[in-house]
Tab-separated table of C-alpha atoms in Angstrom:
chain	number	residue	atom	x	y	z
A	237	MET	CA	-147.984	-64.696	-58.292
A	238	ASN	CA	-146.436	-68.155	-58.179
A	239	ILE	CA	-146.863	-69.348	-61.784
A	240	HIS	CA	-145.689	-72.821	-60.807
A	241	ASN	CA	-148.530	-73.200	-58.311
A	242	LEU	CA	-151.082	-71.787	-60.760
A	243	LYS	CA	-150.088	-74.299	-63.435
A	244	GLU	CA	-149.991	-77.147	-60.904
A	245	GLU	CA	-153.610	-76.291	-60.090
A	246	ILE	CA	-154.571	-76.637	-63.756
A	247	LYS	CA	-152.376	-79.554	-64.891
A	248	ASP	CA	-154.215	-82.846	-65.517
A	249	ASN	CA	-157.489	-81.225	-64.451
A	250	ASP	CA	-159.801	-81.780	-67.423
A	251	GLU	CA	-162.562	-79.666	-65.920
A	252	LEU	CA	-160.363	-76.586	-65.381
A	253	ILE	CA	-158.644	-76.814	-68.779
A	254	ASN	CA	-162.012	-77.109	-70.499
A	255	LEU	CA	-163.393	-74.227	-68.409
A	256	ILE	CA	-160.512	-71.928	-69.422
A	257	LEU	CA	-160.758	-72.760	-73.114
A	258	GLU	CA	-164.519	-72.344	-73.152
A	259	ASN	CA	-164.506	-69.108	-71.158
A	260	VAL	CA	-162.073	-67.280	-73.461
A	261	GLY	CA	-163.903	-68.248	-76.637
A	262	PHE	CA	-162.444	-71.448	-78.075
A	263	THR	CA	-165.063	-73.769	-79.638
A	264	ASP	CA	-165.563	-77.454	-80.475
A	265	ILE	CA	-163.546	-78.471	-77.408
A	266	SER	CA	-162.715	-82.170	-77.085
A	267	ASP	CA	-160.241	-84.197	-75.013
A	268	GLU	CA	-160.464	-87.394	-77.046
A	269	PHE	CA	-157.126	-86.959	-78.793
A	270	ASN	CA	-153.695	-88.565	-78.306
A	271	GLN	CA	-155.141	-91.345	-76.125
A	272	GLY	CA	-156.926	-88.786	-73.983
A	273	ASN	CA	-153.750	-86.845	-73.135
A	274	GLU	CA	-154.647	-83.601	-74.861
A	275	PHE	CA	-157.443	-81.223	-75.708
A	276	ARG	CA	-158.141	-80.090	-79.261
A	277	CYS	CA	-160.439	-77.222	-80.248
A	278	ALA	CA	-161.114	-74.527	-82.824
A	279	TRP	CA	-159.759	-70.987	-82.505
A	280	GLU	CA	-163.191	-69.589	-83.333
A	281	GLU	CA	-166.676	-70.668	-84.365
A	282	GLY	CA	-166.556	-72.518	-87.683
A	283	GLY	CA	-162.792	-73.022	-87.531
A	284	ASN	CA	-160.782	-76.243	-87.722
A	285	PRO	CA	-161.738	-78.213	-84.571
A	286	THR	CA	-158.230	-79.690	-84.273
A	287	SER	CA	-156.113	-76.586	-84.944
A	288	VAL	CA	-155.559	-75.796	-81.246
A	289	ARG	CA	-153.788	-78.349	-79.040
A	290	VAL	CA	-153.285	-78.314	-75.240
A	291	ASN	CA	-151.348	-81.074	-73.473
A	292	LYS	CA	-153.021	-81.999	-70.178
A	293	SER	CA	-149.814	-82.906	-68.305
A	294	THR	CA	-147.513	-80.036	-69.327
A	295	LEU	CA	-150.103	-77.455	-70.491
A	296	SER	CA	-147.953	-76.913	-73.575
A	297	ALA	CA	-150.089	-75.533	-76.398
A	298	ASN	CA	-150.048	-74.868	-80.137
A	299	CYS	CA	-152.344	-73.237	-82.629
A	300	PHE	CA	-151.251	-74.652	-85.957
A	301	SER	CA	-153.342	-72.286	-88.062
A	302	ARG	CA	-151.833	-69.160	-86.437
A	303	GLY	CA	-148.297	-70.349	-85.760
A	304	ILE	CA	-148.659	-69.980	-81.968
A	305	LYS	CA	-146.387	-72.130	-79.788
A	306	GLY	CA	-146.260	-71.921	-76.000
A	307	ASP	CA	-148.552	-73.022	-73.198
A	308	ILE	CA	-152.123	-72.418	-72.083
A	309	ILE	CA	-151.139	-68.995	-70.693
A	310	THR	CA	-149.613	-67.974	-74.028
A	311	LEU	CA	-152.701	-69.279	-75.805
A	312	VAL	CA	-155.119	-67.244	-73.680
A	313	GLN	CA	-152.966	-64.126	-74.007
A	314	GLU	CA	-152.926	-64.406	-77.810
A	315	LYS	CA	-156.645	-65.178	-77.969
A	316	LEU	CA	-157.676	-62.178	-75.874
A	317	ASN	CA	-154.822	-59.882	-76.999
A	318	ILE	CA	-154.126	-58.701	-73.456
A	319	SER	CA	-151.008	-58.220	-71.322
A	320	PHE	CA	-149.273	-61.009	-69.426
A	321	PRO	CA	-150.437	-59.815	-65.966
A	322	LYS	CA	-154.036	-59.462	-67.189
A	323	THR	CA	-153.857	-62.956	-68.685
A	324	LEU	CA	-152.826	-64.455	-65.341
A	325	ASP	CA	-155.571	-62.498	-63.599
A	326	ARG	CA	-158.173	-63.705	-66.126
A	327	ILE	CA	-157.165	-67.362	-65.769
A	328	SER	CA	-157.109	-67.084	-61.973
A	329	LYS	CA	-160.637	-65.670	-61.950
A	330	ILE	CA	-161.936	-68.367	-64.298
A	331	ILE	CA	-160.723	-71.200	-62.038
A	332	ASN	CA	-161.136	-69.288	-58.734
A	333	TYR	CA	-157.421	-69.471	-57.991
A	334	GLU	CA	-156.428	-67.225	-55.106
A	335	ASP	CA	-153.047	-65.529	-54.896
A	336	THR	CA	-152.190	-63.796	-51.637
A	337	ASN	CA	-149.942	-60.992	-52.892
A	338	VAL	CA	-150.892	-57.581	-51.489
A	339	GLU	CA	-150.300	-54.347	-53.390
A	340	ILE	CA	-149.477	-51.159	-51.521
A	341	SER	CA	-148.648	-47.630	-52.613
A	342	LEU	CA	-145.282	-46.407	-51.341
A	343	PRO	CA	-145.129	-42.668	-50.637
A	344	PHE	CA	-142.267	-40.395	-51.706
A	345	GLY	CA	-140.746	-42.881	-54.191
A	346	GLY	CA	-136.946	-42.566	-54.309
A	347	PHE	CA	-136.969	-40.338	-51.223
A	348	PHE	CA	-138.553	-43.004	-49.070
A	349	ASN	CA	-135.670	-45.159	-47.881
A	350	GLU	CA	-137.256	-47.129	-45.082
A	351	ILE	CA	-136.696	-50.849	-45.570
A	352	LEU	CA	-140.075	-52.536	-45.824
A	353	SER	CA	-140.747	-56.097	-44.821
A	354	VAL	CA	-141.955	-58.596	-47.387
A	355	VAL	CA	-144.021	-61.727	-47.050
A	356	ASP	CA	-141.547	-64.600	-47.029
A	357	ASP	CA	-143.171	-68.002	-47.239
A	358	ASP	CA	-143.075	-71.166	-49.292
A	359	ASN	CA	-145.559	-69.824	-51.841
A	360	GLY	CA	-143.206	-67.081	-52.952
A	361	ASP	CA	-145.517	-64.255	-51.861
A	362	ILE	CA	-143.757	-60.913	-52.016
A	363	GLN	CA	-144.955	-57.362	-51.474
A	364	THR	CA	-146.031	-55.527	-54.634
A	365	TYR	CA	-146.155	-51.785	-55.298
A	366	ASP	CA	-148.199	-49.517	-57.509
A	367	GLU	CA	-146.577	-48.542	-60.818
A	368	SER	CA	-147.000	-44.875	-59.917
A	369	ILE	CA	-143.971	-45.232	-57.620
A	370	LEU	CA	-141.780	-45.097	-60.702
A	371	ASN	CA	-143.035	-41.555	-61.352
A	372	GLU	CA	-140.721	-40.423	-58.548
A	373	TYR	CA	-137.665	-41.394	-60.608
A	374	LEU	CA	-136.231	-40.168	-63.871
A	375	ILE	CA	-137.135	-43.014	-66.234
A	376	LEU	CA	-134.575	-42.708	-69.010
A	377	PRO	CA	-131.883	-44.964	-70.499
A	378	SER	CA	-128.441	-45.049	-68.897
A	379	GLU	CA	-125.341	-44.215	-70.905
A	380	ARG	CA	-123.359	-46.521	-68.633
A	381	PHE	CA	-125.652	-49.455	-69.415
A	382	LEU	CA	-125.456	-48.585	-73.123
A	383	ASN	CA	-121.661	-48.834	-72.927
A	384	ASP	CA	-122.141	-52.226	-71.264
A	385	GLY	CA	-124.078	-53.434	-74.299
A	386	ILE	CA	-127.667	-52.852	-73.170
A	387	CYS	CA	-129.387	-50.889	-75.932
A	388	TYR	CA	-131.811	-48.044	-75.351
A	389	ASP	CA	-134.993	-49.851	-76.392
A	390	ILE	CA	-134.295	-52.733	-73.985
A	391	GLN	CA	-133.645	-50.233	-71.178
A	392	GLU	CA	-136.984	-48.633	-71.986
A	393	ARG	CA	-138.680	-52.049	-71.910
A	394	TYR	CA	-137.395	-52.618	-68.368
A	395	LYS	CA	-137.942	-48.974	-67.326
A	396	ILE	CA	-134.333	-48.272	-66.387
A	397	GLY	CA	-133.971	-44.871	-64.750
A	398	TYR	CA	-132.142	-42.706	-62.248
A	399	ASP	CA	-132.693	-41.976	-58.559
A	400	VAL	CA	-131.586	-38.425	-57.760
A	401	CYS	CA	-131.679	-39.113	-54.013
A	402	THR	CA	-129.188	-41.998	-54.023
A	403	GLY	CA	-127.285	-41.175	-57.222
A	404	ARG	CA	-127.985	-44.634	-58.583
A	405	ILE	CA	-129.209	-46.102	-61.830
A	406	ILE	CA	-132.462	-47.856	-60.957
A	407	VAL	CA	-133.535	-51.294	-62.175
A	408	PRO	CA	-137.146	-52.197	-61.306
A	409	TRP	CA	-137.718	-55.843	-60.377
A	410	ARG	CA	-141.050	-57.562	-60.894
A	411	ASN	CA	-142.706	-60.708	-59.657
A	412	LEU	CA	-143.496	-63.533	-62.052
A	413	SER	CA	-146.759	-61.933	-63.174
A	414	GLY	CA	-145.091	-58.607	-63.957
A	415	GLU	CA	-146.017	-56.560	-60.872
A	416	LEU	CA	-143.443	-54.226	-59.323
A	417	VAL	CA	-141.828	-55.717	-56.184
A	418	GLY	CA	-138.639	-53.725	-55.662
A	419	ILE	CA	-135.886	-51.603	-57.161
A	420	MET	CA	-132.151	-52.250	-57.306
A	421	GLY	CA	-129.795	-49.285	-57.633
A	422	ARG	CA	-126.353	-49.277	-59.281
A	423	LEU	CA	-123.902	-46.473	-58.431
A	424	ASN	CA	-123.529	-44.302	-61.516
A	425	LYS	CA	-119.729	-44.161	-61.437
A	426	GLU	CA	-116.843	-46.264	-62.689
A	427	LYS	CA	-114.584	-46.393	-59.634
A	428	ILE	CA	-116.302	-47.873	-56.599
A	429	GLU	CA	-114.668	-47.165	-53.242
A	430	GLU	CA	-114.167	-49.965	-50.703
A	431	TYR	CA	-116.829	-48.529	-48.410
A	432	GLU	CA	-119.400	-48.290	-51.209
A	433	ASN	CA	-121.815	-50.897	-52.534
A	434	LYS	CA	-121.975	-50.980	-56.316
A	435	TRP	CA	-125.502	-52.442	-56.101
A	436	PHE	CA	-127.956	-51.643	-53.314
A	437	PRO	CA	-131.747	-52.021	-52.968
A	438	VAL	CA	-133.525	-48.679	-53.310
A	439	ILE	CA	-136.720	-50.559	-52.437
A	440	SER	CA	-135.860	-53.803	-50.680
A	441	PHE	CA	-137.307	-57.187	-51.712
A	442	THR	CA	-136.422	-60.888	-51.702
A	443	LYS	CA	-134.721	-61.836	-54.955
A	444	SER	CA	-135.106	-65.568	-54.324
A	445	LYS	CA	-138.890	-65.107	-54.685
A	446	THR	CA	-138.780	-63.919	-58.276
A	447	LEU	CA	-136.824	-64.117	-61.552
A	448	PHE	CA	-135.696	-61.068	-63.491
A	449	GLY	CA	-137.122	-61.091	-67.012
A	450	PHE	CA	-139.694	-63.840	-66.369
A	451	SER	CA	-142.837	-61.977	-67.436
A	452	GLU	CA	-141.012	-60.077	-70.198
A	453	ASN	CA	-139.530	-63.210	-71.802
A	454	TYR	CA	-142.202	-65.784	-70.925
A	455	ASN	CA	-143.708	-66.074	-74.417
A	456	ALA	CA	-140.329	-66.160	-76.183
A	457	ILE	CA	-139.075	-68.923	-73.873
A	458	GLN	CA	-142.292	-70.849	-74.462
A	459	HIS	CA	-141.991	-70.487	-78.226
A	460	ALA	CA	-138.320	-71.524	-78.355
A	461	SER	CA	-138.664	-74.106	-75.545
A	462	PHE	CA	-135.273	-72.828	-74.388
A	463	ALA	CA	-134.236	-70.813	-71.302
A	464	MET	CA	-130.878	-69.250	-70.435
A	465	ILE	CA	-130.156	-68.666	-66.736
A	466	GLY	CA	-127.710	-66.016	-65.504
A	467	GLU	CA	-126.805	-64.239	-62.294
A	468	SER	CA	-127.719	-60.576	-62.576
A	469	GLU	CA	-130.523	-58.407	-63.901
A	470	LYS	CA	-128.155	-57.252	-66.641
A	471	PHE	CA	-127.950	-60.806	-68.042
A	472	PRO	CA	-131.463	-60.918	-69.607
A	473	MET	CA	-131.145	-57.314	-70.787
A	474	SER	CA	-127.783	-57.970	-72.464
A	475	LEU	CA	-129.180	-61.053	-74.198
A	476	SER	CA	-132.240	-59.150	-75.395
A	477	SER	CA	-129.958	-56.459	-76.784
A	478	LYS	CA	-128.490	-59.218	-78.965
A	479	GLY	CA	-131.986	-60.246	-80.088
A	480	ILE	CA	-132.214	-63.200	-77.678
A	481	ASP	CA	-135.263	-62.873	-75.399
A	482	LEU	CA	-134.550	-66.098	-73.509
A	483	GLY	CA	-132.746	-64.832	-70.401
A	484	LEU	CA	-133.727	-65.094	-66.740
A	485	GLY	CA	-131.751	-63.480	-63.906
A	486	LEU	CA	-131.465	-65.158	-60.501
A	487	GLY	CA	-130.246	-62.073	-58.666
A	488	GLY	CA	-127.181	-63.930	-57.408
A	489	SER	CA	-125.133	-67.095	-57.687
A	490	SER	CA	-127.638	-69.440	-56.081
A	491	LEU	CA	-130.958	-70.951	-57.158
A	492	SER	CA	-133.893	-71.070	-54.726
A	493	GLN	CA	-136.442	-73.861	-54.808
A	494	PHE	CA	-139.076	-71.290	-55.773
A	495	GLN	CA	-136.993	-70.184	-58.751
A	496	ALA	CA	-136.243	-73.765	-59.789
A	497	ASN	CA	-139.927	-74.745	-59.641
A	498	ASN	CA	-141.017	-71.822	-61.788
A	499	ILE	CA	-138.280	-72.284	-64.377
A	500	LYS	CA	-139.224	-75.953	-64.692
A	501	SER	CA	-142.917	-75.016	-64.887
A	502	LEU	CA	-142.103	-73.497	-68.282
A	503	PHE	CA	-141.255	-77.051	-69.440
A	504	PRO	CA	-138.391	-75.871	-71.672
A	505	LYS	CA	-136.778	-78.686	-73.633
A	506	ARG	CA	-133.378	-77.029	-73.163
A	507	ILE	CA	-131.924	-74.987	-70.292
A	508	LEU	CA	-128.457	-73.434	-70.283
A	509	VAL	CA	-126.918	-72.145	-67.034
A	510	CYS	CA	-124.641	-69.162	-67.775
A	511	MET	CA	-123.017	-68.031	-64.516
A	512	ASP	CA	-120.334	-65.350	-64.233
A	513	GLU	CA	-116.616	-66.023	-64.587
A	514	GLY	CA	-114.911	-66.982	-61.338
A	515	LEU	CA	-117.783	-69.002	-59.903
A	516	ASP	CA	-116.820	-72.513	-58.884
A	517	GLU	CA	-117.821	-75.094	-61.502
A	518	ASP	CA	-119.559	-77.235	-58.881
A	519	ILE	CA	-122.046	-74.426	-58.199
A	520	SER	CA	-123.011	-74.133	-61.882
A	521	LYS	CA	-123.254	-77.905	-62.112
A	522	GLU	CA	-125.499	-78.128	-59.045
A	523	ILE	CA	-127.809	-75.393	-60.363
A	524	ALA	CA	-128.067	-77.265	-63.660
A	525	LYS	CA	-128.933	-80.494	-61.817
A	526	GLN	CA	-131.727	-78.696	-59.944
A	527	LEU	CA	-133.283	-77.747	-63.290
A	528	LYS	CA	-133.264	-81.253	-64.703
A	529	ILE	CA	-136.645	-82.891	-65.308
A	530	ASP	CA	-136.676	-86.636	-65.898
A	531	THR	CA	-140.161	-87.790	-64.985
A	532	PHE	CA	-142.905	-87.828	-67.635
A	533	PHE	CA	-141.111	-84.964	-69.412
A	534	GLU	CA	-137.358	-84.965	-70.039
A	535	ASN	CA	-135.300	-81.874	-70.733
A	536	GLU	CA	-131.700	-81.223	-71.669
A	537	VAL	CA	-129.742	-79.091	-69.198
A	538	GLY	CA	-126.193	-77.825	-69.480
A	539	TYR	CA	-123.917	-75.214	-67.954
A	540	ILE	CA	-121.114	-73.040	-69.294
A	541	TYR	CA	-117.667	-73.386	-67.749
A	542	ASP	CA	-114.686	-71.741	-69.436
A	543	ALA	CA	-112.003	-73.741	-67.627
A	544	GLU	CA	-109.101	-72.255	-69.611
A	545	ASN	CA	-110.523	-68.715	-69.631
A	546	LYS	CA	-110.405	-68.685	-73.410
A	547	TYR	CA	-113.369	-66.326	-73.695
A	548	LEU	CA	-113.958	-65.056	-70.144
A	549	PRO	CA	-110.669	-63.592	-68.806
A	550	LYS	CA	-109.601	-64.873	-65.402
A	551	GLY	CA	-110.670	-62.509	-62.629
A	552	SER	CA	-112.964	-60.527	-64.917
A	553	LYS	CA	-116.228	-61.787	-63.364
A	554	MET	CA	-117.728	-61.363	-66.831
A	555	SER	CA	-121.083	-62.834	-67.719
A	556	PRO	CA	-121.320	-64.856	-70.942
A	557	SER	CA	-123.838	-62.237	-72.100
A	558	ASP	CA	-121.116	-59.548	-71.885
A	559	LEU	CA	-119.370	-61.067	-74.908
A	560	PRO	CA	-120.103	-60.024	-78.505
A	561	LEU	CA	-122.698	-62.318	-80.042
A	562	GLU	CA	-120.316	-64.402	-82.168
A	563	GLU	CA	-117.880	-64.920	-79.284
A	564	MET	CA	-120.757	-65.887	-76.995
A	565	LYS	CA	-121.872	-68.485	-79.547
A	566	LYS	CA	-118.335	-69.944	-79.636
A	567	LEU	CA	-118.237	-69.983	-75.813
A	568	ILE	CA	-121.517	-71.906	-75.711
A	569	THR	CA	-120.374	-74.349	-78.391
A	570	GLU	CA	-116.965	-75.050	-76.857
A	571	CYS	CA	-117.573	-74.702	-73.112
A	572	THR	CA	-121.018	-76.191	-72.424
A	573	LYS	CA	-121.218	-79.298	-70.262
A	574	LYS	CA	-124.377	-81.394	-69.966
A	575	VAL	CA	-125.720	-82.883	-66.745
């Protein structure tokens, strides 16, 4: 699902915002606050009628009495106590929003190597697969990833596993609403021969149509109003292993318009671009510029560039998230440039 398009459908639409709040059980709903720019309501019948706030233009939301900070999606998820995908489905049904993703069941799991086509259009539609596909793999943490700083519980969260057929560590990728769209495989060996690909799609998909870690870290990014953007799928996992659930992986060194739109749809007050060592500074700077918002909502965007290779050794291709936490903090403090 394209979260950006879903939120665009709801933004500044008093009728839809009211419909969502009413449908999931909020009471005493009124939009006569902050010069008509926000809704206020009570969490439940008999509660404080101003404790819940929803901004009409950004859909940012708070519930002061419960310490909830995020957006209308976060609010609905907390109210109903359901998963992120089910929250998106519930909101879509309430407002009759149609998403065109199609789910299929892929036979033979890791032994089915045919490259499947995906829907590739401006809406970001991408083929989805049933979760049962993962039953064909050994879902267990990787010792190699552990040595790279990705702890076992984070590997379990992302369902890291092993594909016996290809001899690769598998990393499931999901669309923005958390549905399975593909699997990347990393050769489970240290020395990679020239004829070998370290990373290869076990189930092919279009990375530019999604963001690794989006559904997993959505609420944390909303709460902190801060997003960190990196290249690979290991970037968000490494950050989470340090207790920082703010990472999003692009799947490469470029930013698609789809990815940019959906990152900005989070309305984070701060965004930090954290590309790997060796990438030209102009690329990081351009990505940061694409994430700048300066209309009715202004955000602060910066990018990391270790020009003197003080923290990221020259030629290492290290990600900022590969550093120990304290060194990463120093890198961010000393090597961040604002756009």
